[in-house]
């Protein structure tokens, strides 16, 4: 079975799946996206991801291209038409195809594209031993809570991190507070074993895995505090980690070259990672370790 993608009502061979050069996603990054992981051909946290997709659209006054039920149906259909057990389903919805003009076009249907792809997860050794990150100024717009396809600052930050030998870039607000990462959220653990993560304001994307992690932490009796923290506080923390759809709970052991805690994944991070693996297992039957 070859790779099949969905474009505006049609299931196409991936190599033939195209959109117009006048699509407003291409012209203006006027659109949103969503990424849902699947394991054993079962979606992980599909409900919250689709809720966020609908919210992102609402915030930009882009109508849903079809009803929620129909969207869920197409999502299942595209999964069924692709021969992959574990991977990601990518959704992109733009304001549609129209003559290039900044104003919203009238009577234009939004464009909907769905593709199935691989996981691009960190390596098992990274989950086990942790990763390095660097801190960079956040250069994004003020509505980072919307999962916009305008990802140029994220692309540049991720590239700079890779060039510095780091897995992720931790993005700093103008006040020096840590917001989140180029493609994931982050958290630290203080000496009392409390988890601290930036609140889900307009300044960050409210990650679904961040939300799941907070629920798992609180369920296990770990105090989880949603407040900004500075880079200095992060560097002095006992533990640090990243959360994301493909990074799950990923330990961070170096920030800007300096060790976090003793330079190894700490007990709270490891517990949250194990609880997150349990969550994947309960939802999809997939065992991570
Ligand atoms: C900027 C940013 N923050 C956070 C996340 C994590 O969100 P989620 O846990 O829903 O994957 C992502 C995921 O793509 C992201 O791009």
XYZ file of C-alpha atoms and ligand atoms in Angstrom:
305
model
C 0.000 0.000 0.000
C 1.503 3.397 -0.952
C 1.226 6.562 1.063
C -2.186 8.190 0.660
C -3.012 11.794 1.584
C -6.258 13.721 1.764
C -6.675 17.048 -0.067
C -10.005 18.860 -0.141
C -12.289 15.855 -0.470
C -9.939 13.548 -2.390
C -7.718 10.666 -1.292
C -4.607 10.881 -3.456
C -1.252 9.207 -3.838
C 1.055 11.357 -1.716
C 3.207 12.351 -4.689
C 0.080 13.683 -6.429
C -1.307 15.510 -3.396
C -1.073 19.237 -4.207
C -2.667 22.549 -3.307
C -2.913 25.714 -5.391
C -0.117 28.292 -5.282
C -2.874 30.764 -4.405
C -3.715 28.888 -1.239
C -3.581 31.430 1.581
C -1.485 29.018 3.601
C 1.219 29.285 0.940
C 0.776 33.052 0.439
C 0.270 34.295 4.002
C 0.654 31.337 6.402
C -3.072 32.023 6.909
C -3.953 28.720 8.504
C -3.558 26.320 11.369
C -2.339 22.776 11.871
C -2.628 19.923 14.307
C -0.615 16.754 14.894
C -2.040 13.623 16.520
C 0.113 10.588 17.325
C -1.203 7.076 16.733
C 0.049 3.748 17.988
C -1.286 0.358 16.945
C -3.453 2.384 14.522
C -5.219 4.053 17.459
C -5.131 7.807 18.042
C -3.655 9.233 21.244
C -5.727 12.021 22.845
C -7.648 12.710 19.627
C -10.447 14.554 21.474
C -8.256 17.295 23.010
C -6.278 17.679 19.766
C -9.451 18.228 17.741
C -10.782 20.616 20.405
C -7.574 22.639 20.006
C -7.905 22.513 16.204
C -11.436 23.941 16.461
C -10.257 26.607 18.897
C -7.344 27.664 16.657
C -9.783 28.048 13.738
C -12.267 30.035 15.829
C -9.546 32.437 16.995
C -8.703 33.177 13.328
C -12.337 33.243 12.093
C -11.673 30.353 9.713
C -14.754 28.110 9.504
C -14.432 24.352 10.059
C -14.105 22.817 6.579
C -16.586 20.118 7.682
C -18.349 19.126 10.880
C -16.435 17.490 13.717
C -17.955 14.058 13.054
C -17.007 14.236 9.373
C -13.477 15.328 10.301
C -13.166 12.341 12.644
C -14.431 10.092 9.887
C -11.841 11.355 7.382
C -9.113 11.057 10.015
C -9.986 7.384 10.525
C -10.313 6.822 6.787
C -6.887 8.286 6.005
C -5.376 6.107 8.734
C -7.099 3.031 7.262
C -5.773 3.846 3.795
C -2.157 4.033 4.999
C -0.055 1.061 5.949
C 1.511 2.347 9.149
C 0.942 1.135 12.702
C 2.634 3.955 14.612
C 3.018 7.495 13.374
C 1.437 10.918 13.222
C -1.600 12.343 11.502
C -1.016 15.912 10.325
C -3.956 18.263 9.662
C -3.607 21.604 7.918
C -6.532 23.951 7.426
C -6.114 27.279 5.657
C -8.505 30.083 4.795
C -8.655 28.709 1.259
C -7.637 29.597 -2.276
C -8.180 33.165 -3.481
C -6.527 35.954 -5.466
C -3.725 37.353 -3.333
C -5.202 40.068 -1.123
C -4.652 40.557 2.591
C -8.382 40.964 3.292
C -10.337 37.796 4.075
C -11.766 36.469 0.802
C -15.557 36.107 0.514
C -17.345 32.840 -0.277
C -14.146 30.773 -0.193
C -14.063 27.325 1.345
C -11.197 26.553 3.720
C -8.604 24.075 2.425
C -8.120 20.846 4.355
C -5.100 18.594 3.978
C -4.351 15.476 6.016
C -1.212 13.389 5.782
C 0.061 10.368 7.664
C 3.766 10.275 8.482
C 6.429 8.824 10.753
C 7.045 9.735 14.394
C 10.425 11.522 14.317
C 10.678 10.794 18.051
C 13.859 11.179 20.049
C 16.072 8.068 20.141
C 15.649 5.521 22.984
C 18.993 6.684 24.460
C 17.675 10.264 24.581
C 14.513 9.189 26.427
C 16.737 7.257 28.811
C 19.649 9.653 29.369
C 18.128 13.022 28.545
C 18.974 15.722 26.040
C 20.700 19.101 25.861
C 18.897 22.374 25.125
C 19.987 25.947 24.492
C 18.125 29.144 25.407
C 17.225 31.659 22.688
C 15.071 34.793 22.533
C 11.539 34.040 21.371
C 10.938 35.830 18.060
C 7.319 34.764 17.526
C 4.093 36.761 17.409
C 1.880 37.467 20.434
C -0.710 34.685 19.847
C 1.400 31.582 20.333
C -1.645 29.807 21.796
C -2.958 29.446 18.227
C -1.372 26.509 16.394
C -0.580 28.668 13.368
C 1.334 27.328 10.364
C 3.494 30.500 10.534
C 6.438 28.628 12.031
C 9.472 30.520 10.703
C 10.767 31.595 14.150
C 10.300 28.007 15.380
C 12.190 26.698 12.339
C 15.087 29.114 12.936
C 15.246 28.296 16.646
C 15.188 24.530 16.078
C 17.901 24.855 13.431
C 20.110 26.946 15.739
C 19.642 24.376 18.497
C 20.644 21.545 16.162
C 23.698 23.482 14.988
C 24.685 23.916 18.655
C 24.349 20.149 19.205
C 21.133 20.551 21.233
C 17.792 18.787 20.867
C 15.612 21.822 21.502
C 15.622 25.583 21.935
C 14.094 26.983 25.123
C 12.477 30.257 24.143
C 12.744 33.308 26.393
C 10.268 36.164 26.634
C 11.505 39.766 26.684
C 11.473 39.653 30.483
C 13.882 36.687 30.460
C 11.234 34.189 31.537
C 11.231 30.760 29.889
C 8.103 30.326 27.773
C 8.326 26.971 25.992
C 10.426 25.375 23.238
C 10.549 25.559 19.444
C 8.367 22.442 19.065
C 7.417 21.428 22.607
C 6.584 22.660 26.113
C 8.947 22.482 29.055
C 8.972 22.243 32.832
C 11.405 22.198 35.730
C 11.384 20.409 39.078
C 12.508 22.307 42.199
C 14.201 21.042 45.355
C 10.785 20.254 46.893
C 9.979 17.938 43.987
C 7.370 20.349 42.588
C 6.824 20.641 38.858
C 6.795 24.203 37.481
C 5.650 25.074 33.982
C 4.584 28.284 32.236
C 0.799 28.847 32.438
C -1.235 28.268 29.273
C -1.597 31.949 28.340
C -1.337 33.558 24.884
C 2.451 33.366 25.306
C 2.707 29.603 24.711
C 1.012 26.844 22.807
C -1.034 24.890 25.341
C 0.368 21.454 24.541
C -1.901 18.443 24.853
C 0.945 16.387 26.305
C 1.684 19.240 28.750
C -1.946 19.056 29.866
C -1.836 15.255 30.150
C 1.457 15.440 32.092
C -0.049 17.944 34.574
C -3.012 15.624 35.155
C -0.715 12.630 35.663
C 1.521 14.588 38.052
C -1.396 15.782 40.167
C -2.962 12.310 40.100
C 0.296 10.931 41.525
C 0.337 13.529 44.325
C 3.073 15.691 42.771
C 2.456 19.405 43.203
C 2.341 21.019 39.758
C 2.512 24.806 39.633
C 1.674 26.824 36.519
C 3.768 29.990 36.743
C 6.569 31.559 34.710
C 10.142 30.703 35.729
C 13.385 32.420 34.741
C 16.321 30.915 32.888
C 18.407 31.292 36.062
C 15.786 29.303 38.005
C 15.822 26.612 35.313
C 19.606 26.340 35.425
C 19.478 25.962 39.209
C 16.588 23.437 39.117
C 16.924 19.828 40.223
C 15.373 18.461 37.047
C 13.995 19.657 33.754
C 12.028 18.087 30.930
C 10.174 18.651 27.696
C 6.673 17.488 26.745
C 5.268 17.037 23.247
C 3.262 14.750 21.016
C 6.358 12.964 19.728
C 8.719 13.634 22.635
C 6.314 12.413 25.367
C 8.158 13.302 28.587
C 11.796 13.836 27.603
C 14.426 14.581 30.289
C 16.613 17.685 29.813
C 20.044 17.268 31.408
C 21.961 20.259 30.009
C 20.914 23.888 29.498
C 23.396 26.087 27.595
C 26.110 23.499 28.298
C 25.593 23.433 32.092
C 24.293 20.336 33.886
C 20.764 20.350 35.311
C 20.906 18.829 38.810
C 23.448 16.008 38.692
C 23.317 15.875 34.885
C 21.089 12.801 34.790
C 17.305 12.411 34.509
C 15.825 12.861 37.982
C 13.214 10.795 39.848
C 10.227 13.090 39.238
C 10.928 13.241 35.497
C 11.365 9.480 35.349
C 8.111 8.929 37.219
C 6.236 11.284 34.893
C 7.791 9.587 31.889
C 6.635 6.180 33.165
C 3.140 7.539 33.843
C 3.054 9.008 30.341
C 4.027 5.628 28.847
C 1.173 4.076 30.878
C -1.155 6.692 29.437
C -0.095 5.733 25.886
C -0.600 2.064 26.768
C -4.076 2.646 28.207
C -5.187 4.662 25.182
C -3.603 2.616 22.407
C -2.262 -0.680 23.764
C 1.274 0.351 22.765
C 4.096 -0.425 25.184
C 6.932 2.041 25.025
C 9.353 0.157 27.222
C 5.574 25.593 19.924
C 5.029 24.308 20.459
N 4.825 24.191 21.785
C 4.360 23.059 22.322
C 4.065 21.949 21.543
C 3.581 20.699 22.197
O 2.230 20.485 21.955
P 1.610 19.023 22.013
O 1.907 18.488 23.364
O 0.164 19.229 21.783
O 2.298 18.250 20.934
C 4.238 22.025 20.168
C 3.890 20.879 19.325
O 3.913 20.936 18.125
C 4.728 23.227 19.594
O 4.921 23.348 18.285
